Structures are given as C-alpha cells and as structure tokens.
CSV table of C-alpha atoms and ligand atoms in Angstrom, one decimal:
chain,number,residue,atom,x,y,z
A,9,MET,CA,0.0,0.0,0.0
A,10,GLN,CA,3.0,2.2,-0.4
A,11,GLU,CA,3.2,5.1,-2.8
A,12,LYS,CA,6.6,5.5,-4.3
A,13,PHE,CA,8.1,8.7,-5.6
A,14,VAL,CA,11.5,9.1,-7.2
A,15,LEU,CA,13.6,12.1,-6.3
A,16,GLU,CA,15.2,12.7,-9.6
A,17,GLN,CA,17.2,15.6,-8.3
A,18,PHE,CA,19.1,13.2,-6.0
A,19,ASP,CA,20.3,10.5,-8.4
A,20,GLY,CA,17.0,8.8,-8.5
A,21,GLU,CA,16.7,8.2,-4.8
A,22,SER,CA,13.2,7.0,-4.0
A,23,VAL,CA,10.9,7.8,-1.2
A,24,ALA,CA,7.8,5.8,-0.1
A,25,LEU,CA,4.8,7.1,1.8
A,26,SER,CA,2.3,4.8,3.5
A,27,LEU,CA,-0.7,5.5,5.6
A,28,PHE,CA,-1.9,3.3,8.5
A,29,SER,CA,-5.1,3.4,10.4
A,30,ASP,CA,-6.3,1.6,13.6
A,31,VAL,CA,-2.8,1.6,14.9
A,32,LYS,CA,-2.8,-0.1,18.3
A,33,ASN,CA,0.9,0.2,19.3
A,34,SER,CA,1.9,3.8,18.6
A,35,ARG,CA,3.6,4.0,22.0
A,36,GLU,CA,5.8,1.1,21.2
A,37,ILE,CA,6.6,2.5,17.7
A,38,ARG,CA,7.6,5.8,19.3
A,39,GLN,CA,9.8,4.0,21.8
A,40,SER,CA,11.6,2.2,19.0
A,41,ILE,CA,12.1,5.5,17.2
A,42,VAL,CA,13.6,7.1,20.4
A,43,GLU,CA,15.9,4.1,20.7
A,44,GLY,CA,17.1,4.6,17.2
A,45,ASN,CA,15.7,1.3,15.8
A,46,VAL,CA,13.4,2.7,13.2
A,47,GLU,CA,14.7,3.8,9.8
A,48,ALA,CA,11.7,5.9,8.8
A,49,GLY,CA,10.0,9.2,9.5
A,50,VAL,CA,6.7,8.5,11.3
A,51,LEU,CA,4.1,11.3,11.3
A,52,THR,CA,0.8,12.0,13.0
A,53,ALA,CA,-1.6,11.6,10.1
A,54,ALA,CA,-3.9,14.4,11.5
A,55,LEU,CA,-1.3,17.0,10.4
A,56,VAL,CA,-0.8,15.6,6.9
A,57,LEU,CA,-2.8,17.4,4.3
A,58,ALA,CA,-1.3,15.9,1.1
A,59,PRO,CA,1.7,14.0,-0.2
A,60,LEU,CA,3.2,17.2,-1.6
A,61,GLN,CA,3.6,18.5,2.0
A,62,VAL,CA,5.6,15.4,3.1
A,63,LEU,CA,7.6,15.4,-0.1
A,64,ALA,CA,8.6,19.1,0.4
A,65,ALA,CA,9.8,18.2,3.9
A,66,THR,CA,11.6,15.1,2.5
A,67,VAL,CA,13.4,16.9,-0.3
A,68,LYS,CA,14.8,19.3,2.3
A,69,ALA,CA,16.0,16.5,4.6
A,70,VAL,CA,17.7,14.6,1.8
A,71,HIS,CA,19.3,17.8,0.6
A,72,ALA,CA,20.6,18.7,4.1
A,73,GLN,CA,22.0,15.2,4.5
A,74,LYS,CA,23.9,15.4,1.2
A,75,ASN,CA,25.3,18.7,2.2
A,76,GLY,CA,26.2,17.7,5.8
A,77,ARG,CA,23.7,20.2,7.2
A,78,LEU,CA,21.3,18.0,9.2
A,79,ARG,CA,19.9,19.8,12.2
A,80,THR,CA,18.7,16.7,13.9
A,81,ARG,CA,20.0,13.2,14.5
A,82,ASN,CA,19.4,11.7,11.0
A,83,VAL,CA,17.6,12.1,7.8
A,84,ASN,CA,14.4,10.5,9.1
A,85,SER,CA,14.1,12.8,12.2
A,86,GLU,CA,14.9,15.7,9.8
A,87,ILE,CA,11.8,14.9,7.8
A,88,VAL,CA,9.7,15.2,10.9
A,89,TYR,CA,11.4,18.4,11.9
A,90,ASN,CA,11.0,19.9,8.4
A,91,MET,CA,7.2,19.2,8.5
A,92,SER,CA,6.9,22.0,11.0
A,93,ALA,CA,7.2,25.8,10.4
A,94,SER,CA,8.8,26.1,13.7
A,95,ARG,CA,12.6,26.1,14.2
A,96,SER,CA,12.2,24.4,17.6
A,97,ILE,CA,13.2,20.7,17.2
A,98,MET,CA,11.3,19.7,20.3
A,99,ASP,CA,8.2,21.5,19.3
A,100,SER,CA,8.3,20.1,15.8
A,101,PHE,CA,8.7,16.5,17.0
A,102,SER,CA,6.0,16.8,19.6
A,103,LYS,CA,3.5,18.1,17.0
A,104,PHE,CA,4.3,16.2,13.8
A,105,GLY,CA,6.0,13.1,15.1
A,106,ILE,CA,4.0,10.0,16.1
A,107,GLN,CA,2.3,10.4,19.5
A,108,ASP,CA,1.5,7.7,22.0
A,109,ASP,CA,-2.2,7.8,21.4
A,110,ASP,CA,-2.1,8.1,17.6
A,111,GLU,CA,-4.4,5.8,15.7
A,112,ALA,CA,-3.4,7.0,12.2
A,113,ILE,CA,0.1,7.6,11.0
A,114,VAL,CA,2.0,8.3,7.9
A,115,VAL,CA,5.3,6.5,7.4
A,116,VAL,CA,8.1,8.0,5.2
A,117,THR,CA,10.9,5.7,4.1
A,118,LEU,CA,13.9,6.5,1.9
A,119,GLY,CA,15.6,4.0,-0.4
A,120,ASP,CA,15.0,0.4,0.5
A,121,SER,CA,14.6,0.6,4.3
A,122,CYS,CA,10.9,0.0,4.1
A,123,ALA,CA,10.2,-3.6,5.1
A,124,GLN,CA,11.4,-3.6,8.7
A,125,ILE,CA,9.2,-0.8,10.0
A,126,GLU,CA,6.0,-2.2,8.5
A,127,THR,CA,6.4,-5.4,10.6
A,128,LEU,CA,6.5,-3.2,13.7
A,129,ILE,CA,3.2,-1.5,13.0
A,130,ASN,CA,0.1,-3.2,14.5
A,131,GLY,CA,-2.5,-1.5,12.3
A,132,THR,CA,-4.2,-1.4,8.9
A,133,ALA,CA,-2.5,-0.2,5.7
A,134,VAL,CA,-4.8,2.1,3.8
A,135,PRO,CA,-4.3,3.9,0.4
A,136,LEU,CA,-2.5,7.2,0.8
A,137,SER,CA,-5.2,8.7,-1.4
A,138,GLY,CA,-7.5,8.4,1.6
A,139,ILE,CA,-5.4,10.8,3.7
A,140,SER,CA,-8.0,13.5,3.9
A,141,GLU,CA,-10.2,11.3,6.0
A,142,PHE,CA,-7.6,11.6,8.7
A,143,THR,CA,-6.5,15.2,8.2
A,144,ASP,CA,-7.5,17.7,10.9
A,145,THR,CA,-7.7,20.9,9.0
A,146,ASP,CA,-8.5,23.1,12.0
A,147,ARG,CA,-5.4,21.7,13.8
A,148,ILE,CA,-3.3,22.3,10.7
A,149,LYS,CA,-4.4,26.0,10.6
A,150,LYS,CA,-3.6,26.3,14.3
A,151,VAL,CA,-0.2,24.6,14.3
A,152,TYR,CA,1.0,26.5,11.1
A,153,LYS,CA,-0.7,29.7,12.3
A,154,ILE,CA,-2.7,30.2,9.1
A,155,LYS,CA,-5.5,32.8,9.2
A,156,ASP,CA,-8.4,33.3,6.9
A,157,ALA,CA,-6.8,36.2,5.1
A,158,GLU,CA,-4.1,34.0,3.9
A,159,LEU,CA,-6.5,31.6,2.3
A,160,SER,CA,-7.8,34.3,0.0
A,161,ALA,CA,-4.3,34.3,-1.6
A,162,GLY,CA,-4.2,30.6,-2.2
A,163,SER,CA,-5.0,27.1,-0.8
A,164,LEU,CA,-4.2,25.7,2.6
A,165,LEU,CA,-1.6,23.4,0.9
A,166,ASP,CA,0.0,26.4,-0.7
A,167,ALA,CA,0.4,28.1,2.7
A,168,VAL,CA,1.7,24.9,4.3
A,169,VAL,CA,4.3,24.1,1.6
A,170,SER,CA,5.6,27.6,1.4
A,171,ARG,CA,6.1,27.5,5.2
A,172,ILE,CA,8.0,24.2,5.1
A,173,ALA,CA,10.2,25.4,2.2
A,174,SER,CA,11.2,28.7,3.9
A,175,LYS,CA,11.2,27.9,7.6
A,176,GLU,CA,14.9,28.8,8.0
A,177,PHE,CA,14.3,32.3,6.7
A,178,VAL,CA,10.9,33.3,7.9
A,179,SER,CA,9.5,33.5,11.5
A,180,TYR,CA,5.9,32.6,11.9
B,2,MET,CA,3.0,3.3,-8.4
B,3,SER,CA,6.0,5.5,-8.9
B,4,SER,CA,6.4,9.1,-10.0
B,5,THR,CA,9.5,11.1,-10.7
B,6,LEU,CA,10.1,14.2,-8.6
B,7,GLY,CA,12.9,16.6,-8.2
B,8,ALA,CA,14.2,19.1,-10.7
B,9,SER,CA,14.3,17.5,-14.1
B,10,GLU,CA,17.4,17.5,-16.3
B,11,SER,CA,15.8,19.7,-18.9
B,12,SER,CA,15.8,23.2,-17.5
B,13,ILE,CA,14.9,26.1,-19.7
B,14,LEU,CA,16.4,29.6,-19.2
B,15,LEU,CA,13.5,32.0,-19.0
B,16,LYS,CA,15.2,35.2,-18.0
B,17,GLN,CA,18.7,36.3,-17.5
B,18,GLY,CA,18.9,39.5,-15.3
B,19,ALA,CA,21.9,41.4,-13.9
B,20,GLU,CA,21.8,39.6,-10.6
B,21,SER,CA,19.7,36.5,-11.2
B,22,LYS,CA,18.7,33.8,-13.6
B,23,ILE,CA,15.3,32.3,-13.9
B,24,HIS,CA,15.0,28.7,-15.1
B,25,ALA,CA,11.9,26.7,-15.8
B,26,VAL,CA,12.0,23.2,-14.4
B,27,THR,CA,9.8,20.4,-13.0
B,28,PHE,CA,10.1,20.0,-9.3
B,29,LEU,CA,8.1,17.6,-7.1
B,30,GLY,CA,6.1,17.0,-10.3
B,31,LEU,CA,5.1,20.7,-10.5
B,32,PRO,CA,5.9,23.4,-13.0
B,33,THR,CA,8.5,25.4,-11.2
B,34,VAL,CA,10.9,28.4,-11.7
B,35,VAL,CA,14.3,28.5,-10.1
B,36,LYS,CA,15.4,32.0,-9.3
B,37,GLU,CA,19.2,31.8,-8.8
B,38,ARG,CA,21.1,34.8,-7.6
B,39,PHE,CA,24.7,34.8,-8.7
B,40,PRO,CA,27.7,36.8,-7.7
B,41,LYS,CA,28.5,40.1,-9.4
B,42,THR,CA,32.1,40.1,-10.3
B,43,TYR,CA,32.8,43.7,-9.5
B,44,ARG,CA,31.7,43.4,-5.8
B,45,HIS,CA,33.9,42.1,-3.1
B,46,PRO,CA,33.3,38.3,-2.8
B,47,ALA,CA,32.5,38.3,0.9
B,48,LEU,CA,30.3,41.4,0.7
B,49,ASP,CA,28.6,39.9,-2.3
B,50,ALA,CA,27.8,36.6,-0.6
B,51,SER,CA,26.1,38.4,2.3
B,52,LEU,CA,24.2,40.8,0.0
B,53,THR,CA,23.0,37.9,-2.1
B,54,ARG,CA,21.9,36.1,1.0
B,55,GLU,CA,20.1,39.2,2.4
B,56,ARG,CA,18.2,39.6,-0.9
B,57,MET,CA,17.1,36.0,-0.9
B,58,LYS,CA,16.0,36.3,2.7
B,59,ALA,CA,14.2,39.5,2.1
B,60,GLU,CA,12.4,37.9,-0.9
B,61,LEU,CA,11.3,34.9,1.2
B,62,ARG,CA,10.1,37.0,4.1
B,63,ALA,CA,8.1,39.4,1.9
B,64,ILE,CA,6.5,36.6,-0.1
B,65,ALA,CA,5.5,35.0,3.2
B,66,LYS,CA,4.0,38.3,4.5
B,67,CYS,CA,2.2,39.0,1.2
B,68,ARG,CA,0.5,35.6,1.4
B,69,GLN,CA,-0.5,36.2,5.0
B,70,ILE,CA,-2.2,39.5,4.1
B,71,GLY,CA,-4.0,37.9,1.1
B,72,VAL,CA,-1.8,39.3,-1.7
B,73,ARG,CA,-1.2,36.6,-4.3
B,74,VAL,CA,2.5,35.5,-4.7
B,75,PRO,CA,4.1,32.3,-6.0
B,76,VAL,CA,4.1,29.2,-3.8
B,77,ILE,CA,7.6,28.5,-2.4
B,78,TYR,CA,8.6,24.8,-3.0
B,79,PHE,CA,12.2,24.7,-1.9
B,80,VAL,CA,15.2,26.9,-1.1
B,81,ASP,CA,18.8,25.9,-1.9
B,82,GLU,CA,20.8,28.2,0.4
B,83,GLN,CA,24.2,27.3,-1.0
B,84,LYS,CA,23.1,28.1,-4.5
B,85,SER,CA,21.1,31.1,-3.5
B,86,SER,CA,18.2,29.6,-5.3
B,87,ILE,CA,14.5,29.8,-4.7
B,88,TYR,CA,12.3,27.2,-6.3
B,89,MET,CA,8.8,28.6,-6.7
B,90,GLU,CA,5.5,28.0,-8.5
B,91,HIS,CA,5.8,28.8,-12.2
B,92,ILE,CA,3.0,31.1,-12.9
B,93,GLN,CA,1.9,29.8,-16.3
B,94,ASN,CA,-0.6,31.3,-18.7
B,95,SER,CA,0.5,34.8,-17.6
B,96,ASN,CA,2.1,37.9,-19.0
B,97,THR,CA,3.9,40.6,-17.1
B,98,VAL,CA,1.7,43.6,-16.7
B,99,ARG,CA,4.3,45.5,-18.7
B,100,ASP,CA,3.9,43.2,-21.7
B,101,PHE,CA,0.2,43.3,-21.4
B,102,ILE,CA,0.0,47.1,-21.3
B,103,GLN,CA,2.4,47.4,-24.2
B,104,LYS,CA,0.5,44.9,-26.3
B,105,VAL,CA,-2.8,46.7,-25.6
B,106,GLN,CA,-1.4,50.1,-26.3
B,107,ALA,CA,0.1,49.0,-29.6
B,108,GLY,CA,-3.2,47.8,-30.8
B,109,SER,CA,-6.3,49.8,-31.3
B,110,GLY,CA,-8.7,47.2,-30.1
B,111,ASP,CA,-11.3,46.7,-27.5
B,112,ALA,CA,-8.8,45.6,-24.9
B,113,GLN,CA,-8.1,49.3,-24.0
B,114,ARG,CA,-11.1,49.1,-21.6
B,115,LEU,CA,-9.3,46.4,-19.6
B,116,LEU,CA,-6.5,48.7,-18.6
B,117,VAL,CA,-8.5,50.9,-16.1
B,118,PRO,CA,-9.7,48.0,-14.0
B,119,LEU,CA,-6.3,46.5,-14.2
B,120,MET,CA,-4.6,49.7,-12.9
B,121,ALA,CA,-7.3,49.8,-10.1
B,122,LYS,CA,-6.2,46.3,-9.1
B,123,VAL,CA,-2.5,47.3,-9.1
B,124,GLY,CA,-3.2,50.3,-6.9
B,125,ALA,CA,-5.3,48.2,-4.5
B,126,ILE,CA,-2.5,45.6,-4.1
B,127,ILE,CA,0.1,48.3,-3.4
B,128,GLY,CA,-2.3,49.9,-0.9
B,129,THR,CA,-2.7,46.5,0.8
B,130,LEU,CA,1.1,46.1,1.1
B,131,HIS,CA,1.6,49.6,2.5
B,132,SER,CA,-1.3,49.4,4.9
B,133,ASN,CA,0.6,46.3,6.3
B,134,ASN,CA,3.8,48.3,6.3
B,135,LEU,CA,5.4,46.2,3.6
B,136,ILE,CA,7.6,48.2,1.2
B,137,HIS,CA,8.2,46.4,-2.1
B,138,GLY,CA,11.3,48.3,-3.1
B,139,ASP,CA,11.2,47.6,-6.8
B,140,LEU,CA,7.7,48.3,-8.1
B,141,THR,CA,7.7,48.0,-11.8
B,142,THR,CA,5.1,46.5,-14.2
B,143,SER,CA,7.7,43.7,-15.0
B,144,ASN,CA,7.3,42.6,-11.4
B,145,MET,CA,3.6,42.0,-11.7
B,146,LEU,CA,2.3,38.9,-13.5
B,147,LEU,CA,-1.2,39.0,-15.0
B,148,LEU,CA,-3.0,35.7,-15.3
B,149,GLU,CA,-5.1,34.8,-18.3
B,150,PRO,CA,-7.8,35.8,-18.9
B,151,ALA,CA,-6.7,39.4,-18.4
B,152,ALA,CA,-10.3,40.6,-17.9
B,153,ASP,CA,-10.2,38.9,-14.4
B,154,ALA,CA,-7.3,41.2,-13.4
B,155,ASN,CA,-5.7,38.5,-11.4
B,156,ILE,CA,-2.3,39.8,-10.5
B,157,ILE,CA,0.6,37.9,-8.8
B,158,LEU,CA,3.4,40.1,-7.4
B,159,ILE,CA,7.0,38.9,-7.7
B,160,ASP,CA,10.7,40.1,-7.2
B,161,PHE,CA,10.9,41.0,-3.5
B,162,GLY,CA,14.7,41.1,-3.1
B,163,LEU,CA,14.6,44.7,-2.0
B,164,SER,CA,11.5,44.5,0.2
B,165,TYR,CA,11.4,45.4,3.9
B,166,VAL,CA,8.9,46.2,6.6
B,167,GLU,CA,8.7,49.9,7.5
B,168,ALA,CA,5.8,52.1,8.7
B,169,SER,CA,7.2,55.4,7.7
B,170,ALA,CA,5.3,57.6,5.2
B,171,GLU,CA,8.6,58.5,3.5
B,172,ASP,CA,9.3,54.9,2.5
B,173,LYS,CA,5.8,54.4,1.2
B,174,GLY,CA,6.1,57.7,-0.8
B,175,VAL,CA,9.4,56.6,-2.3
B,176,ASP,CA,7.9,53.2,-3.2
B,177,LEU,CA,5.2,55.0,-5.2
B,178,TYR,CA,7.7,57.3,-6.8
B,179,VAL,CA,9.8,54.4,-7.9
B,180,LEU,CA,6.7,52.9,-9.5
B,181,GLU,CA,5.8,56.2,-11.2
B,182,ARG,CA,9.3,56.7,-12.7
B,183,ALA,CA,9.4,53.1,-13.9
B,184,PHE,CA,5.8,53.2,-15.2
B,185,LEU,CA,6.1,56.4,-17.2
B,186,SER,CA,9.4,55.4,-18.7
B,187,THR,CA,8.1,52.0,-19.8
B,188,HIS,CA,4.7,53.3,-20.8
B,189,PRO,CA,5.2,56.8,-22.2
B,190,ASN,CA,2.2,59.2,-22.2
B,191,SER,CA,0.4,57.1,-19.7
B,192,GLU,CA,0.0,59.7,-16.9
B,193,GLU,CA,-3.7,59.1,-17.0
B,194,LEU,CA,-3.4,55.4,-16.5
B,195,PHE,CA,-1.0,55.9,-13.7
B,196,ALA,CA,-3.5,58.2,-12.0
B,197,HIS,CA,-5.9,55.2,-11.7
B,198,ILE,CA,-3.2,53.3,-9.8
B,199,ILE,CA,-2.9,56.2,-7.3
B,200,SER,CA,-6.7,56.6,-6.8
B,201,ALA,CA,-7.2,52.9,-6.1
B,202,TYR,CA,-4.2,53.0,-3.8
B,203,GLN,CA,-5.8,55.8,-1.8
B,204,GLU,CA,-8.9,53.7,-1.3
B,205,ALA,CA,-6.9,50.7,-0.1
B,206,ASN,CA,-4.4,52.5,2.2
B,207,LYS,CA,-6.3,55.1,4.3
B,208,LYS,CA,-4.0,54.8,7.3
B,209,GLY,CA,-1.7,57.9,7.3
B,210,LEU,CA,-2.6,58.5,3.7
B,211,ARG,CA,-2.1,62.3,3.8
B,212,GLU,CA,1.5,61.9,5.0
B,213,VAL,CA,2.2,59.3,2.4
B,214,MET,CA,0.8,61.5,-0.4
B,215,SER,CA,2.7,64.5,0.7
B,216,LYS,CA,5.9,62.6,0.9
B,217,PHE,CA,5.2,61.3,-2.6
B,218,GLU,CA,4.8,64.9,-3.8
B,219,GLU,CA,7.9,65.9,-2.0
B,220,VAL,CA,10.1,63.1,-3.6
B,221,ARG,CA,8.6,63.9,-7.0
B,222,LEU,CA,9.6,67.5,-6.6
B,223,ARG,CA,13.1,66.6,-5.5
B,224,GLY,CA,13.4,64.3,-8.5
B,225,ARG,CA,12.3,67.0,-10.9
B,226,LYS,CA,14.8,69.5,-9.4
B,227,ARG,CA,17.5,67.0,-9.6
B,228,SER,CA,16.8,66.3,-13.3
B,229,MET,CA,16.7,70.1,-14.0
B,230,VAL,CA,20.1,70.6,-12.4
B,231,GLY,CA,21.8,67.4,-13.6
C,302,ADP,N1,7.2,32.6,-10.5
C,302,ADP,C1,7.3,33.0,-11.7
C,302,ADP,N2,6.5,32.5,-12.7
C,302,ADP,C2,6.6,33.0,-14.0
C,302,ADP,N3,7.5,33.8,-14.4
C,302,ADP,C3,8.3,34.4,-13.5
C,302,ADP,C4,8.3,34.0,-12.1
C,302,ADP,N4,9.3,34.6,-11.5
C,302,ADP,C5,9.9,35.4,-12.4
C,302,ADP,N5,9.3,35.2,-13.6
C,302,ADP,C6,9.8,35.9,-14.9
C,302,ADP,O1,11.2,36.3,-14.8
C,302,ADP,C7,11.3,37.7,-14.8
C,302,ADP,C8,12.4,38.1,-13.8
C,302,ADP,O2,12.1,37.6,-12.5
C,302,ADP,P1,12.3,38.6,-11.2
C,302,ADP,O3,11.9,37.8,-10.0
C,302,ADP,O4,11.6,39.9,-11.5
C,302,ADP,O5,13.9,38.8,-11.2
C,302,ADP,P2,14.8,40.1,-11.5
C,302,ADP,O6,15.3,40.5,-10.2
C,302,ADP,O7,15.9,39.5,-12.4
C,302,ADP,O8,14.0,41.1,-12.2
C,302,ADP,C9,10.0,38.2,-14.4
C,302,ADP,O9,9.8,39.5,-15.0
C,302,ADP,C10,9.0,37.2,-15.1
C,302,ADP,O10,8.9,37.5,-16.4
C,303,MG,MG1,12.1,41.8,-11.8
C-alpha cells in the first residue's frame, strides 16, 4: 500500500509514503524511534494534508543530508522536523511526530529501508489517497498559524508548503 | 506506483537578469521556476555573498508576508541556500503587466477598456502592502504577473529582493515614486493610466494616507529639481 516517488534531483533516490489506520501500538513504535531502531520518518496523520507537503519536507531532509547540514539526528528525524514551520526541534517532534495515542500515522521511508518498520506496526495499511479522511484541517491551521486572510491568496496546501520550504528564513 | 520528482534535467532559461537567472524546471512533479542569484564580479566576494543572502532572505520574508495578508504570490517549494536559489511556483498562462499594457497600447482594439480596472487592481494591491507596512522596493510593471484571462485582473506580485517592513510615510512615498518613474518610462504618455493606480491606492491605504501622499509629492519635486540641475 506504499506510494513511491523518485527524487530525480538526487540521483533517482526514492521515497515511499504509506498510511496506516487503527494503529494499536503507537507508544511502542515511538519508543523504537527514540531508541534509534526505526529507519523511517513517522508522522501524525492528522497534520498531513497531502503527499506534496511530506515530499517538500523530505526533499529538504535529503538535501541537508547530502550537504552535511542536518539539524537533527538523522535524515528521518529531519523529515519530521521539516514538516513544521517552527525552528524548535522539540516543538516540531511533539506536534508532527507520532504520538503515543495516535491511531493514524504516515510512514516515510527512503531508499529500501521500508520492510522492517512495517512489521513493527500493528495497524491497517490504507491507500494514501484516503489521507483527507484523517486530516484535521483546523489543527493544521492552528499549528501552522494560518489565518483566513491567507486563504484568500491561495490554498491551505500552498500556505503549508511555502512555510515548510522557507522555515529557516521566515519566522511565523 | 511511482512518479518522478525533483528538478528534471531539462531546464529552460526563461530570463537572465543582472543579478539573477530564472530557469523553468519540473520539481516535485510541478511546473517550477528556479530564481538563482549569482555573484556580481565587481563586488567584493565576501560582501557579495552576504548581500546575495540578504536579498534572498528579504524575498522569502516578503513573499510569506504577502500571502498572509492575502496578496497573491508564487508558492515556495524549496530553497537551496548554498546556490542562493528559490524554487517557486511557475505562474503559467500569464504575461507581465508590462507586456500586457504594451500589447494593448500598440493595438487599437477593444482591450483598452481592460486597462483601467487592471490599474485599479494594481493600486489596490500596493495599498494593501503599504497598509501592512510592507515596502516592495522595486515596483515595476515587470514585477507583476497577470493571469489569463486578463479581464479577471488576477495579479501575482514577484521580485521582492529589495523588500522590507517599514511604517514610515517617507518609505511608502518613495515606493510609489519608484513605480511612477518606472511606469512612465516603460509606458510613455500614460500619466492618466498611472493616476488610476494612485486613486485605487488611496482607497486601499487610508492609514496615514495624507502623509504618504505629501511625501510622494515631495520626492517627486526633489526628483524634478535633480533632473533640471543634472
Ligand atoms: N514565479 C514566476 N512565474 C513565472 N514567471 C516568472 C516567475 N518569477 C519570475 N518570472 C519571470 O522572470 C522575470 C524576472 O524575475 P524577477 O523575480 O523579477 O527577477 P529580476 O530580479 O531579475 O527582475 C519576471 O519579470 C518574469 O517574467
Ligand atoms: Mg524583476
């Protein structure tokens, strides 16, 4: 149930996104991440609006890794950090990373590191195209600080992607 | 399922300016332009690097602020800091306002009637910027993209490398003056058209308007004196 994308800019490196619902062991998954045993970025599905948002965060992470400019532990944690418009690492993780009571999550894997995380998840794989069912738009507006005036100049996704891309330069 | 993302190999040079190049690429599967600022050889390298960075930062900040106040700008997709490059939405099916005005003025057609509402829109947008204390710094009709169909007067503002936040009437007056100079030299004998920009501006920026307008007059006068002397 993965959706694969090829990052042509980076020698054809690929990224896979998958969505899980009815996840029963988010606490355990989060523990494994903290212990460094998970080679994936694992996100709260409620704050995921569209694949483009996650891909914008992923491209930044891969680019930072290639240039030796990661701000967090590894490229996977960097994806989680990049999802946020905030420059606080703690704040980004606690909002966009998997939470203990999450029932829906989005898993981002780079290259071929996919298989191992999927066996850890006790939940149901669902098509990524169904993401909007799990998206909490009000929370997205709140977390990214998006007011109505901004939505007259473009979509919510436009606002989110622009924030992710320029977070090092703009304070929100 | 697999789709190819990232900037494609085929990139087309759209514009080559004095300080930047604009390439058209595909990025994350989307039509994108890359605005790359490059060093100017006559400047000191260290100074140049920091100036280039400041311009890119100013551009990103102003674009963010515009979006927040409801002024249409390109979506930002990615920033390559080392290459001083901004990847942004390619506004397709558009002309610069400059090209549009020139095309209309060269013809004798019916399109003339579109210019007044278009100028009103331009004035309203600048008024919105100024009422939020955002100074564009390089207002010209080349830095405004007009979406097709032109009758809808959908304008997207670009080129914010000289932008900054400032409340003073003087800076707003100068911003208007820069536009007037650029406008009248690109579009000769268009004083009347420019007046429509100013009147729409006055509707959209009531806050401290009198001071802004008197500063505008003042800079104009200074400009005229200077050109008589020089
Ligand atoms: N996002 C965009 N979409 C479409 N065309 C663009 C975009 N950005 C720039 N351009 C084109 O490139 C030209 C130069 O870009 P600009 O940002 O104004 O740089 P410069 O500082 O060189 O003037 C514009 O006048 C416009 O024709
Ligand atoms: Mg320009």
